[in-house]
PDB file of C-alpha atoms in Angstrom:
ATOM      1  CA  UNK Z   1      -0.009   0.009   0.044  1.00 49.00           C
ATOM      2  CA  UNK Z   2       1.329   3.472  -0.851  1.00 44.00           C
ATOM      3  CA  UNK Z   3      -1.029   6.223   0.420  1.00 57.00           C
ATOM      4  CA  UNK Z   4       0.084   9.672   1.360  1.00 53.00           C
ATOM      5  CA  UNK Z   5      -2.395  12.073   3.106  1.00 58.00           C
ATOM      6  CA  UNK Z   6      -0.412  15.233   3.191  1.00 61.00           C
ATOM      7  CA  UNK Z   7       2.952  14.742   4.923  1.00 86.00           C
ATOM      8  CA  UNK Z   8       1.583  11.471   6.624  1.00 96.00           C
ATOM      9  CA  UNK Z   9       2.624   8.359   4.625  1.00 97.00           C
ATOM     10  CA  UNK Z  10       1.055   4.947   5.228  1.00 97.00           C
ATOM     11  CA  UNK Z  11       3.910   3.180   3.666  1.00 97.00           C
ATOM     12  CA  UNK Z  12       6.632   4.838   5.852  1.00 98.00           C
ATOM     13  CA  UNK Z  13       4.420   4.135   8.904  1.00 98.00           C
ATOM     14  CA  UNK Z  14       4.090   0.240   7.984  1.00 98.00           C
ATOM     15  CA  UNK Z  15       7.927   0.304   7.300  1.00 98.00           C
ATOM     16  CA  UNK Z  16       8.445   1.986  10.690  1.00 98.00           C
ATOM     17  CA  UNK Z  17       6.768  -0.818  12.451  1.00 98.00           C
ATOM     18  CA  UNK Z  18       8.213  -3.797  10.322  1.00 98.00           C
ATOM     19  CA  UNK Z  19       4.930  -4.759   8.878  1.00 97.00           C
ATOM     20  CA  UNK Z  20       4.941  -7.594   6.389  1.00 93.00           C
ATOM     21  CA  UNK Z  21       1.354  -8.849   6.346  1.00 91.00           C
ATOM     22  CA  UNK Z  22      -1.520  -8.319   4.094  1.00 88.00           C
ATOM     23  CA  UNK Z  23      -2.943  -4.755   3.222  1.00 88.00           C
ATOM     24  CA  UNK Z  24      -5.527  -5.339   0.612  1.00 88.00           C
ATOM     25  CA  UNK Z  25      -8.621  -5.917   3.096  1.00 94.00           C
ATOM     26  CA  UNK Z  26      -9.298  -4.822   6.654  1.00 97.00           C
ATOM     27  CA  UNK Z  27      -9.582  -8.025   8.162  1.00 97.00           C
ATOM     28  CA  UNK Z  28      -9.039  -9.500  11.654  1.00 97.00           C
ATOM     29  CA  UNK Z  29      -5.852 -11.127  10.599  1.00 97.00           C
ATOM     30  CA  UNK Z  30      -4.355  -7.811   9.179  1.00 97.00           C
ATOM     31  CA  UNK Z  31      -5.364  -6.063  12.520  1.00 98.00           C
ATOM     32  CA  UNK Z  32      -3.804  -8.681  14.585  1.00 98.00           C
ATOM     33  CA  UNK Z  33      -0.351  -8.372  12.705  1.00 97.00           C
ATOM     34  CA  UNK Z  34      -0.565  -4.584  12.701  1.00 98.00           C
ATOM     35  CA  UNK Z  35      -1.241  -4.722  16.384  1.00 98.00           C
ATOM     36  CA  UNK Z  36       1.703  -6.950  17.171  1.00 98.00           C
ATOM     37  CA  UNK Z  37       3.979  -5.098  14.628  1.00 98.00           C
ATOM     38  CA  UNK Z  38       3.238  -1.871  16.414  1.00 98.00           C
ATOM     39  CA  UNK Z  39       3.835  -3.094  20.046  1.00 98.00           C
ATOM     40  CA  UNK Z  40       7.103  -4.818  19.158  1.00 98.00           C
ATOM     41  CA  UNK Z  41       8.356  -1.880  16.985  1.00 98.00           C
ATOM     42  CA  UNK Z  42       7.085   1.261  18.734  1.00 98.00           C
ATOM     43  CA  UNK Z  43       7.903   1.770  22.470  1.00 98.00           C
ATOM     44  CA  UNK Z  44       5.513   2.868  25.342  1.00 98.00           C
ATOM     45  CA  UNK Z  45       7.460   5.765  26.781  1.00 98.00           C
ATOM     46  CA  UNK Z  46       7.244   9.161  28.383  1.00 98.00           C
ATOM     47  CA  UNK Z  47      10.708  10.327  28.184  1.00 98.00           C
ATOM     48  CA  UNK Z  48       9.604  13.709  26.529  1.00 98.00           C
ATOM     49  CA  UNK Z  49       8.393  14.766  29.931  1.00 98.00           C
ATOM     50  CA  UNK Z  50      11.657  14.100  31.422  1.00 98.00           C
ATOM     51  CA  UNK Z  51      13.901  15.853  28.834  1.00 97.00           C
ATOM     52  CA  UNK Z  52      12.172  19.126  28.369  1.00 95.00           C
ATOM     53  CA  UNK Z  53      10.205  18.045  25.175  1.00 95.00           C
ATOM     54  CA  UNK Z  54       6.507  19.127  24.627  1.00 91.00           C
ATOM     55  CA  UNK Z  55       3.888  16.280  24.021  1.00 95.00           C
ATOM     56  CA  UNK Z  56       1.202  17.793  21.741  1.00 95.00           C
ATOM     57  CA  UNK Z  57      -1.352  15.320  20.208  1.00 97.00           C
ATOM     58  CA  UNK Z  58      -1.649  17.068  16.981  1.00 97.00           C
ATOM     59  CA  UNK Z  59      -1.628  14.242  14.474  1.00 98.00           C
ATOM     60  CA  UNK Z  60       1.268  15.508  12.234  1.00 98.00           C
ATOM     61  CA  UNK Z  61       3.463  16.053  15.475  1.00 97.00           C
ATOM     62  CA  UNK Z  62       2.631  12.396  16.743  1.00 98.00           C
ATOM     63  CA  UNK Z  63       3.639  11.005  13.402  1.00 98.00           C
ATOM     64  CA  UNK Z  64       6.876  12.956  12.965  1.00 98.00           C
ATOM     65  CA  UNK Z  65       7.838  11.743  16.586  1.00 98.00           C
ATOM     66  CA  UNK Z  66       7.014   8.141  15.969  1.00 98.00           C
ATOM     67  CA  UNK Z  67       7.411   7.282  12.380  1.00 98.00           C
ATOM     68  CA  UNK Z  68      10.380   9.807  11.454  1.00 98.00           C
ATOM     69  CA  UNK Z  69      12.282  10.040  14.740  1.00 97.00           C
ATOM     70  CA  UNK Z  70      11.530   6.466  15.526  1.00 98.00           C
ATOM     71  CA  UNK Z  71      10.334   7.559  19.088  1.00 98.00           C
ATOM     72  CA  UNK Z  72       7.383   5.870  21.141  1.00 98.00           C
ATOM     73  CA  UNK Z  73       4.898   7.915  23.376  1.00 98.00           C
ATOM     74  CA  UNK Z  74       2.098   7.209  25.575  1.00 98.00           C
ATOM     75  CA  UNK Z  75      -1.424   6.350  24.902  1.00 97.00           C
ATOM     76  CA  UNK Z  76      -2.855   9.560  23.811  1.00 98.00           C
ATOM     77  CA  UNK Z  77      -0.065   9.656  21.087  1.00 98.00           C
ATOM     78  CA  UNK Z  78       0.308   5.979  20.203  1.00 98.00           C
ATOM     79  CA  UNK Z  79      -3.490   5.069  20.042  1.00 98.00           C
ATOM     80  CA  UNK Z  80      -4.303   8.249  18.240  1.00 98.00           C
ATOM     81  CA  UNK Z  81      -1.781   7.469  15.822  1.00 98.00           C
ATOM     82  CA  UNK Z  82      -2.644   3.799  15.193  1.00 98.00           C
ATOM     83  CA  UNK Z  83      -6.149   4.760  14.846  1.00 98.00           C
ATOM     84  CA  UNK Z  84      -5.146   7.088  11.989  1.00 98.00           C
ATOM     85  CA  UNK Z  85      -3.309   4.249  10.354  1.00 98.00           C
ATOM     86  CA  UNK Z  86      -6.162   1.680  10.757  1.00 98.00           C
ATOM     87  CA  UNK Z  87      -8.610   4.249   9.257  1.00 98.00           C
ATOM     88  CA  UNK Z  88      -6.282   4.746   6.216  1.00 97.00           C
ATOM     89  CA  UNK Z  89      -6.361   0.920   5.644  1.00 96.00           C
ATOM     90  CA  UNK Z  90     -10.020   0.791   5.619  1.00 97.00           C
ATOM     91  CA  UNK Z  91     -10.848  -0.146   9.266  1.00 98.00           C
ATOM     92  CA  UNK Z  92     -13.881   1.423  11.042  1.00 98.00           C
ATOM     93  CA  UNK Z  93     -12.226   3.057  14.180  1.00 98.00           C
ATOM     94  CA  UNK Z  94     -13.733   4.611  17.198  1.00 98.00           C
ATOM     95  CA  UNK Z  95     -11.845   6.362  20.025  1.00 98.00           C
ATOM     96  CA  UNK Z  96     -13.146   5.534  23.643  1.00 98.00           C
ATOM     97  CA  UNK Z  97     -11.861   6.564  27.091  1.00 97.00           C
ATOM     98  CA  UNK Z  98     -10.998   4.195  29.856  1.00 97.00           C
ATOM     99  CA  UNK Z  99     -10.591   4.502  33.492  1.00 95.00           C
ATOM    100  CA  UNK Z 100      -7.255   3.011  34.856  1.00 94.00           C
ATOM    101  CA  UNK Z 101      -7.059   0.835  37.989  1.00 93.00           C
ATOM    102  CA  UNK Z 102      -4.297   2.399  40.203  1.00 83.00           C
ATOM    103  CA  UNK Z 103      -2.017  -0.196  41.498  1.00 74.00           C
ATOM    104  CA  UNK Z 104      -0.796   1.883  44.533  1.00 69.00           C
ATOM    105  CA  UNK Z 105      -4.060   2.722  45.937  1.00 75.00           C
ATOM    106  CA  UNK Z 106      -6.049  -0.279  44.687  1.00 82.00           C
ATOM    107  CA  UNK Z 107      -8.781   1.738  43.097  1.00 84.00           C
ATOM    108  CA  UNK Z 108      -9.874   3.343  39.871  1.00 89.00           C
ATOM    109  CA  UNK Z 109      -8.636   6.712  38.997  1.00 85.00           C
ATOM    110  CA  UNK Z 110     -10.519   9.627  37.054  1.00 82.00           C
ATOM    111  CA  UNK Z 111     -12.131   9.085  33.694  1.00 84.00           C
ATOM    112  CA  UNK Z 112     -10.000   9.571  30.589  1.00 86.00           C
ATOM    113  CA  UNK Z 113      -6.607   8.424  32.133  1.00 91.00           C
ATOM    114  CA  UNK Z 114      -6.287   5.970  28.974  1.00 96.00           C
ATOM    115  CA  UNK Z 115      -7.468   6.430  25.276  1.00 97.00           C
ATOM    116  CA  UNK Z 116      -8.444   3.017  23.677  1.00 96.00           C
ATOM    117  CA  UNK Z 117      -9.640   2.329  19.886  1.00 98.00           C
ATOM    118  CA  UNK Z 118     -12.357   0.222  19.204  1.00 98.00           C
ATOM    119  CA  UNK Z 119     -12.457  -1.410  15.771  1.00 98.00           C
ATOM    120  CA  UNK Z 120     -15.554  -2.481  13.897  1.00 98.00           C
ATOM    121  CA  UNK Z 121     -14.981  -5.090  11.352  1.00 97.00           C
ATOM    122  CA  UNK Z 122     -17.151  -5.575   8.294  1.00 95.00           C
ATOM    123  CA  UNK Z 123     -18.909  -8.650   9.820  1.00 95.00           C
ATOM    124  CA  UNK Z 124     -20.204  -6.182  12.509  1.00 96.00           C
ATOM    125  CA  UNK Z 125     -17.837  -7.697  15.359  1.00 97.00           C
ATOM    126  CA  UNK Z 126     -16.126  -5.189  17.505  1.00 98.00           C
ATOM    127  CA  UNK Z 127     -12.484  -5.501  18.596  1.00 98.00           C
ATOM    128  CA  UNK Z 128     -10.527  -3.603  21.159  1.00 98.00           C
ATOM    129  CA  UNK Z 129      -6.959  -2.575  20.102  1.00 98.00           C
ATOM    130  CA  UNK Z 130      -4.772  -1.166  22.385  1.00 98.00           C
ATOM    131  CA  UNK Z 131      -0.828  -0.192  21.621  1.00 98.00           C
ATOM    132  CA  UNK Z 132      -0.294   2.292  24.344  1.00 97.00           C
ATOM    133  CA  UNK Z 133      -0.738   0.374  27.722  1.00 96.00           C
ATOM    134  CA  UNK Z 134       2.743  -1.034  28.435  1.00 88.00           C
ATOM    135  CA  UNK Z 135       2.013  -4.785  29.499  1.00 82.00           C
ATOM    136  CA  UNK Z 136      -1.448  -5.046  28.140  1.00 93.00           C
ATOM    137  CA  UNK Z 137      -2.583  -7.699  25.512  1.00 97.00           C
ATOM    138  CA  UNK Z 138      -0.603  -8.411  22.794  1.00 97.00           C
ATOM    139  CA  UNK Z 139      -3.523  -9.275  20.430  1.00 98.00           C
ATOM    140  CA  UNK Z 140      -6.542  -7.342  20.294  1.00 98.00           C
ATOM    141  CA  UNK Z 141      -9.668  -8.619  22.074  1.00 98.00           C
ATOM    142  CA  UNK Z 142     -12.950  -9.243  20.647  1.00 98.00           C
ATOM    143  CA  UNK Z 143     -15.506  -7.308  22.671  1.00 98.00           C
ATOM    144  CA  UNK Z 144     -17.174 -10.514  24.009  1.00 98.00           C
ATOM    145  CA  UNK Z 145     -18.387 -10.724  27.666  1.00 98.00           C
ATOM    146  CA  UNK Z 146     -16.337 -13.493  29.395  1.00 96.00           C
ATOM    147  CA  UNK Z 147     -14.068 -14.629  26.596  1.00 95.00           C
ATOM    148  CA  UNK Z 148     -10.791 -15.733  27.947  1.00 96.00           C
ATOM    149  CA  UNK Z 149      -7.771 -15.073  25.509  1.00 97.00           C
ATOM    150  CA  UNK Z 150      -4.609 -16.726  26.545  1.00 95.00           C
ATOM    151  CA  UNK Z 151      -1.722 -14.997  24.955  1.00 95.00           C
ATOM    152  CA  UNK Z 152       2.050 -14.996  24.927  1.00 93.00           C
ATOM    153  CA  UNK Z 153       2.276 -12.424  27.664  1.00 93.00           C
ATOM    154  CA  UNK Z 154      -0.803 -13.265  29.771  1.00 93.00           C
ATOM    155  CA  UNK Z 155      -4.333 -14.424  29.867  1.00 95.00           C
ATOM    156  CA  UNK Z 156      -7.022 -11.745  29.346  1.00 96.00           C
ATOM    157  CA  UNK Z 157     -10.566 -11.187  29.356  1.00 98.00           C
ATOM    158  CA  UNK Z 158     -13.360  -8.450  28.832  1.00 98.00           C
ATOM    159  CA  UNK Z 159     -16.153  -8.523  31.329  1.00 98.00           C
ATOM    160  CA  UNK Z 160     -19.432  -6.702  30.940  1.00 98.00           C
ATOM    161  CA  UNK Z 161     -21.273  -5.472  34.246  1.00 97.00           C
ATOM    162  CA  UNK Z 162     -23.936  -2.863  34.233  1.00 96.00           C
ATOM    163  CA  UNK Z 163     -22.982  -1.351  30.857  1.00 95.00           C
ATOM    164  CA  UNK Z 164     -19.252  -0.761  31.842  1.00 97.00           C
ATOM    165  CA  UNK Z 165     -16.620  -3.287  30.258  1.00 98.00           C
ATOM    166  CA  UNK Z 166     -13.790  -4.175  32.305  1.00 98.00           C
ATOM    167  CA  UNK Z 167     -10.336  -5.404  30.896  1.00 98.00           C
ATOM    168  CA  UNK Z 168      -8.678  -7.994  33.270  1.00 96.00           C
ATOM    169  CA  UNK Z 169      -5.625 -10.235  33.491  1.00 94.00           C
ATOM    170  CA  UNK Z 170      -5.097 -13.474  35.057  1.00 93.00           C
ATOM    171  CA  UNK Z 171      -3.098 -13.147  38.200  1.00 85.00           C
ATOM    172  CA  UNK Z 172      -0.409 -15.809  38.116  1.00 67.00           C
ATOM    173  CA  UNK Z 173       2.512 -15.632  40.506  1.00 51.00           C
ATOM    174  CA  UNK Z 174       5.833 -14.508  38.728  1.00 45.00           C
ATOM    175  CA  UNK Z 175       4.612 -11.715  36.684  1.00 44.00           C
ATOM    176  CA  UNK Z 176       5.698  -8.971  38.912  1.00 42.00           C
ATOM    177  CA  UNK Z 177       5.140  -5.211  38.713  1.00 42.00           C
ATOM    178  CA  UNK Z 178       8.040  -3.737  37.193  1.00 42.00           C
ATOM    179  CA  UNK Z 179       6.574  -2.983  33.695  1.00 46.00           C
ATOM    180  CA  UNK Z 180       4.624   0.022  33.288  1.00 59.00           C
ATOM    181  CA  UNK Z 181       0.911  -0.885  33.562  1.00 48.00           C
ATOM    182  CA  UNK Z 182       1.543  -4.386  34.935  1.00 48.00           C
ATOM    183  CA  UNK Z 183      -0.847  -5.916  37.410  1.00 45.00           C
ATOM    184  CA  UNK Z 184       0.212  -6.492  40.918  1.00 44.00           C
ATOM    185  CA  UNK Z 185       0.658 -10.246  41.948  1.00 45.00           C
ATOM    186  CA  UNK Z 186      -0.781 -11.085  45.313  1.00 50.00           C
ATOM    187  CA  UNK Z 187      -2.510 -14.227  44.856  1.00 53.00           C
ATOM    188  CA  UNK Z 188      -4.838 -15.638  42.083  1.00 66.00           C
ATOM    189  CA  UNK Z 189      -7.904 -14.488  40.332  1.00 90.00           C
ATOM    190  CA  UNK Z 190      -8.319 -11.697  37.791  1.00 93.00           C
ATOM    191  CA  UNK Z 191      -6.897  -8.272  38.354  1.00 92.00           C
ATOM    192  CA  UNK Z 192      -8.192  -5.276  36.507  1.00 94.00           C
ATOM    193  CA  UNK Z 193      -6.290  -3.012  34.109  1.00 95.00           C
ATOM    194  CA  UNK Z 194      -8.931  -0.623  33.143  1.00 97.00           C
ATOM    195  CA  UNK Z 195     -12.755  -0.112  32.622  1.00 97.00           C
ATOM    196  CA  UNK Z 196     -14.792   1.761  29.875  1.00 97.00           C
ATOM    197  CA  UNK Z 197     -18.109   2.419  28.098  1.00 97.00           C
ATOM    198  CA  UNK Z 198     -18.359   2.677  24.391  1.00 97.00           C
ATOM    199  CA  UNK Z 199     -19.167   6.425  24.269  1.00 97.00           C
ATOM    200  CA  UNK Z 200     -17.474   7.935  21.383  1.00 97.00           C
ATOM    201  CA  UNK Z 201     -14.578  10.344  21.877  1.00 97.00           C
ATOM    202  CA  UNK Z 202     -12.759  13.042  19.823  1.00 97.00           C
ATOM    203  CA  UNK Z 203      -8.717  13.110  20.305  1.00 97.00           C
ATOM    204  CA  UNK Z 204      -9.396  16.872  21.429  1.00 96.00           C
ATOM    205  CA  UNK Z 205     -11.452  15.611  24.510  1.00 96.00           C
ATOM    206  CA  UNK Z 206      -8.123  13.948  25.818  1.00 96.00           C
ATOM    207  CA  UNK Z 207      -6.012  17.339  25.623  1.00 96.00           C
ATOM    208  CA  UNK Z 208      -6.623  18.512  29.146  1.00 94.00           C
ATOM    209  CA  UNK Z 209      -6.202  15.271  30.888  1.00 94.00           C
ATOM    210  CA  UNK Z 210      -2.897  14.582  28.834  1.00 95.00           C
ATOM    211  CA  UNK Z 211      -1.443  17.867  30.113  1.00 95.00           C
ATOM    212  CA  UNK Z 212      -2.374  16.903  33.751  1.00 93.00           C
ATOM    213  CA  UNK Z 213      -0.772  13.445  33.137  1.00 93.00           C
ATOM    214  CA  UNK Z 214       2.432  15.280  32.266  1.00 95.00           C
ATOM    215  CA  UNK Z 215       2.555  17.499  35.329  1.00 95.00           C
ATOM    216  CA  UNK Z 216       0.789  15.961  38.278  1.00 93.00           C
ATOM    217  CA  UNK Z 217       2.866  13.761  40.984  1.00 93.00           C
ATOM    218  CA  UNK Z 218      -0.001  11.505  41.106  1.00 89.00           C
ATOM    219  CA  UNK Z 219       0.617   9.961  37.672  1.00 91.00           C
ATOM    220  CA  UNK Z 220       3.135   7.339  36.517  1.00 92.00           C
ATOM    221  CA  UNK Z 221       4.013   9.548  33.607  1.00 96.00           C
ATOM    222  CA  UNK Z 222       5.366  12.378  35.937  1.00 96.00           C
ATOM    223  CA  UNK Z 223       7.044  10.464  38.669  1.00 96.00           C
ATOM    224  CA  UNK Z 224       8.856   7.848  36.444  1.00 97.00           C
ATOM    225  CA  UNK Z 225      11.019   8.001  33.547  1.00 98.00           C
ATOM    226  CA  UNK Z 226      10.340   4.916  31.278  1.00 98.00           C
ATOM    227  CA  UNK Z 227      10.429   3.163  28.078  1.00 98.00           C
ATOM    228  CA  UNK Z 228       9.048  -0.251  27.606  1.00 98.00           C
ATOM    229  CA  UNK Z 229       8.846  -2.387  24.340  1.00 97.00           C
ATOM    230  CA  UNK Z 230       7.336  -5.817  23.660  1.00 97.00           C
ATOM    231  CA  UNK Z 231       9.769  -8.246  22.181  1.00 96.00           C
ATOM    232  CA  UNK Z 232       8.888 -11.730  20.707  1.00 93.00           C
ATOM    233  CA  UNK Z 233       9.162 -13.598  23.934  1.00 94.00           C
ATOM    234  CA  UNK Z 234       8.952 -11.000  26.662  1.00 95.00           C
ATOM    235  CA  UNK Z 235       9.612  -7.162  27.105  1.00 97.00           C
ATOM    236  CA  UNK Z 236      12.537  -4.792  27.598  1.00 97.00           C
ATOM    237  CA  UNK Z 237      11.932  -1.844  30.025  1.00 98.00           C
ATOM    238  CA  UNK Z 238      14.170   1.013  31.248  1.00 98.00           C
ATOM    239  CA  UNK Z 239      12.765   2.958  34.202  1.00 98.00           C
ATOM    240  CA  UNK Z 240      14.628   5.412  36.355  1.00 98.00           C
ATOM    241  CA  UNK Z 241      18.104   3.673  36.924  1.00 98.00           C
ATOM    242  CA  UNK Z 242      16.996   0.210  36.213  1.00 98.00           C
ATOM    243  CA  UNK Z 243      16.899  -1.927  33.225  1.00 98.00           C
ATOM    244  CA  UNK Z 244      14.146  -4.801  33.766  1.00 97.00           C
ATOM    245  CA  UNK Z 245      14.197  -7.785  31.167  1.00 97.00           C
ATOM    246  CA  UNK Z 246      11.047 -10.126  31.130  1.00 95.00           C
ATOM    247  CA  UNK Z 247      10.893 -13.584  29.382  1.00 95.00           C
ATOM    248  CA  UNK Z 248       7.363 -15.389  29.111  1.00 92.00           C
ATOM    249  CA  UNK Z 249       7.358 -19.177  29.694  1.00 86.00           C
ATOM    250  CA  UNK Z 250       4.566 -21.576  30.531  1.00 76.00           C
ATOM    251  CA  UNK Z 251       2.261 -18.620  31.417  1.00 68.00           C
ATOM    252  CA  UNK Z 252       4.711 -17.031  33.760  1.00 81.00           C
ATOM    253  CA  UNK Z 253       6.988 -13.982  33.589  1.00 86.00           C
ATOM    254  CA  UNK Z 254      10.541 -14.348  34.656  1.00 92.00           C
ATOM    255  CA  UNK Z 255      12.065 -11.055  35.164  1.00 93.00           C
ATOM    256  CA  UNK Z 256      15.735  -9.717  35.797  1.00 97.00           C
ATOM    257  CA  UNK Z 257      16.521  -6.335  36.684  1.00 98.00           C
ATOM    258  CA  UNK Z 258      20.055  -4.510  36.912  1.00 98.00           C
ATOM    259  CA  UNK Z 259      21.009  -1.000  37.671  1.00 98.00           C
ATOM    260  CA  UNK Z 260      22.043   1.575  34.980  1.00 98.00           C
ATOM    261  CA  UNK Z 261      24.385   4.442  35.438  1.00 98.00           C
ATOM    262  CA  UNK Z 262      22.993   7.640  34.440  1.00 98.00           C
ATOM    263  CA  UNK Z 263      25.652   8.125  31.844  1.00 98.00           C
ATOM    264  CA  UNK Z 264      25.076   4.795  30.259  1.00 98.00           C
ATOM    265  CA  UNK Z 265      21.131   5.635  29.606  1.00 98.00           C
ATOM    266  CA  UNK Z 266      21.594   7.607  26.197  1.00 98.00           C
ATOM    267  CA  UNK Z 267      23.570   4.687  24.571  1.00 98.00           C
ATOM    268  CA  UNK Z 268      21.079   2.113  25.752  1.00 98.00           C
ATOM    269  CA  UNK Z 269      18.210   3.900  24.689  1.00 98.00           C
ATOM    270  CA  UNK Z 270      19.863   4.156  21.073  1.00 98.00           C
ATOM    271  CA  UNK Z 271      20.962   0.612  20.974  1.00 98.00           C
ATOM    272  CA  UNK Z 272      17.659  -0.867  22.435  1.00 98.00           C
ATOM    273  CA  UNK Z 273      15.043   1.259  21.343  1.00 98.00           C
ATOM    274  CA  UNK Z 274      16.606   3.037  18.409  1.00 97.00           C
ATOM    275  CA  UNK Z 275      16.333   6.737  19.164  1.00 98.00           C
ATOM    276  CA  UNK Z 276      18.353   9.665  20.678  1.00 97.00           C
ATOM    277  CA  UNK Z 277      16.543  12.347  22.748  1.00 97.00           C
ATOM    278  CA  UNK Z 278      16.607  15.871  21.677  1.00 95.00           C
ATOM    279  CA  UNK Z 279      17.807  16.962  25.256  1.00 97.00           C
ATOM    280  CA  UNK Z 280      19.443  15.754  28.325  1.00 97.00           C
ATOM    281  CA  UNK Z 281      17.287  13.157  30.286  1.00 98.00           C
ATOM    282  CA  UNK Z 282      16.538  13.656  33.755  1.00 98.00           C
ATOM    283  CA  UNK Z 283      15.976  10.027  35.405  1.00 98.00           C
ATOM    284  CA  UNK Z 284      13.053   9.747  37.768  1.00 98.00           C
ATOM    285  CA  UNK Z 285      11.648   6.964  39.747  1.00 97.00           C
ATOM    286  CA  UNK Z 286       9.606   8.449  42.539  1.00 96.00           C
ATOM    287  CA  UNK Z 287       6.415   7.212  44.434  1.00 92.00           C
ATOM    288  CA  UNK Z 288       2.964   8.342  43.225  1.00 88.00           C
ATOM    289  CA  UNK Z 289       1.072  10.738  45.366  1.00 85.00           C
ATOM    290  CA  UNK Z 290      -2.484  10.051  46.017  1.00 79.00           C
ATOM    291  CA  UNK Z 291      -4.686  11.734  43.782  1.00 72.00           C
ATOM    292  CA  UNK Z 292      -6.698  14.727  44.549  1.00 69.00           C
ATOM    293  CA  UNK Z 293     -10.335  14.703  45.097  1.00 63.00           C
ATOM    294  CA  UNK Z 294     -10.846  16.349  41.608  1.00 65.00           C
ATOM    295  CA  UNK Z 295      -8.690  16.283  38.294  1.00 68.00           C
ATOM    296  CA  UNK Z 296      -9.238  18.035  34.939  1.00 69.00           C
ATOM    297  CA  UNK Z 297     -12.451  16.641  33.315  1.00 63.00           C
ATOM    298  CA  UNK Z 298     -12.605  14.551  30.389  1.00 70.00           C
ATOM    299  CA  UNK Z 299     -14.324  16.783  27.452  1.00 63.00           C
TER     300      UNK Z 299
END
């Protein structure tokens, strides 16, 4: 496929994510391969916040950052850009907002902390895609109540309760909590990642909450500098002054962690994730503060 819309080129985007799959029809197979290609090529990262670089959600700027400069981003950037790619390839896509489960306080945060993409196939079936949630599902999930999906990096399900959908992961001892977005491991059962309804949103609805995420000490993005990417059998993560390697085997995740000196971080990011930051990175790994009674409302 060679499609150029202004300065945004689909072919260049597909090359950026090393996509080699079908392009002719917007099928579930195409969506799955795009999803995996994106997660294993584009990191989930917030380093702009920690090197004096503004995060702006305008599509040309996000495209330039991810495709031309080989950077990653957080959900408002990555899922917005991925939604554009899917639309250019013929998929019907809706942006929706999710409420994230906060691990440190064991409760849900404010609405809009996460942006999702809901894809409607030609068959009428709905599929949840998410390339901006750290250790979330690797393959998109059919929007069906209670269907259990065992994947390389965990077992996931969507559960419907009183009009609200819950995305949950099976809690298996050994997964750990060092990867951004990873569920806490304290016994068995299903642990929530986030909840959402199907109200259609526009990317502009997320601008205020996106700014809040960048400046509030109650958010992961402000308190910790990190960059994480799926690899075929696991994940590789930089956070603060640590490097965490994850290997999935027999439904469990084996993690190893090592410290990294501050002067080594730029070379590690270049060698592991393929980019150089525009300014000096100030590493950070602080505990999150409790959220206030009110935060910027989702538009």
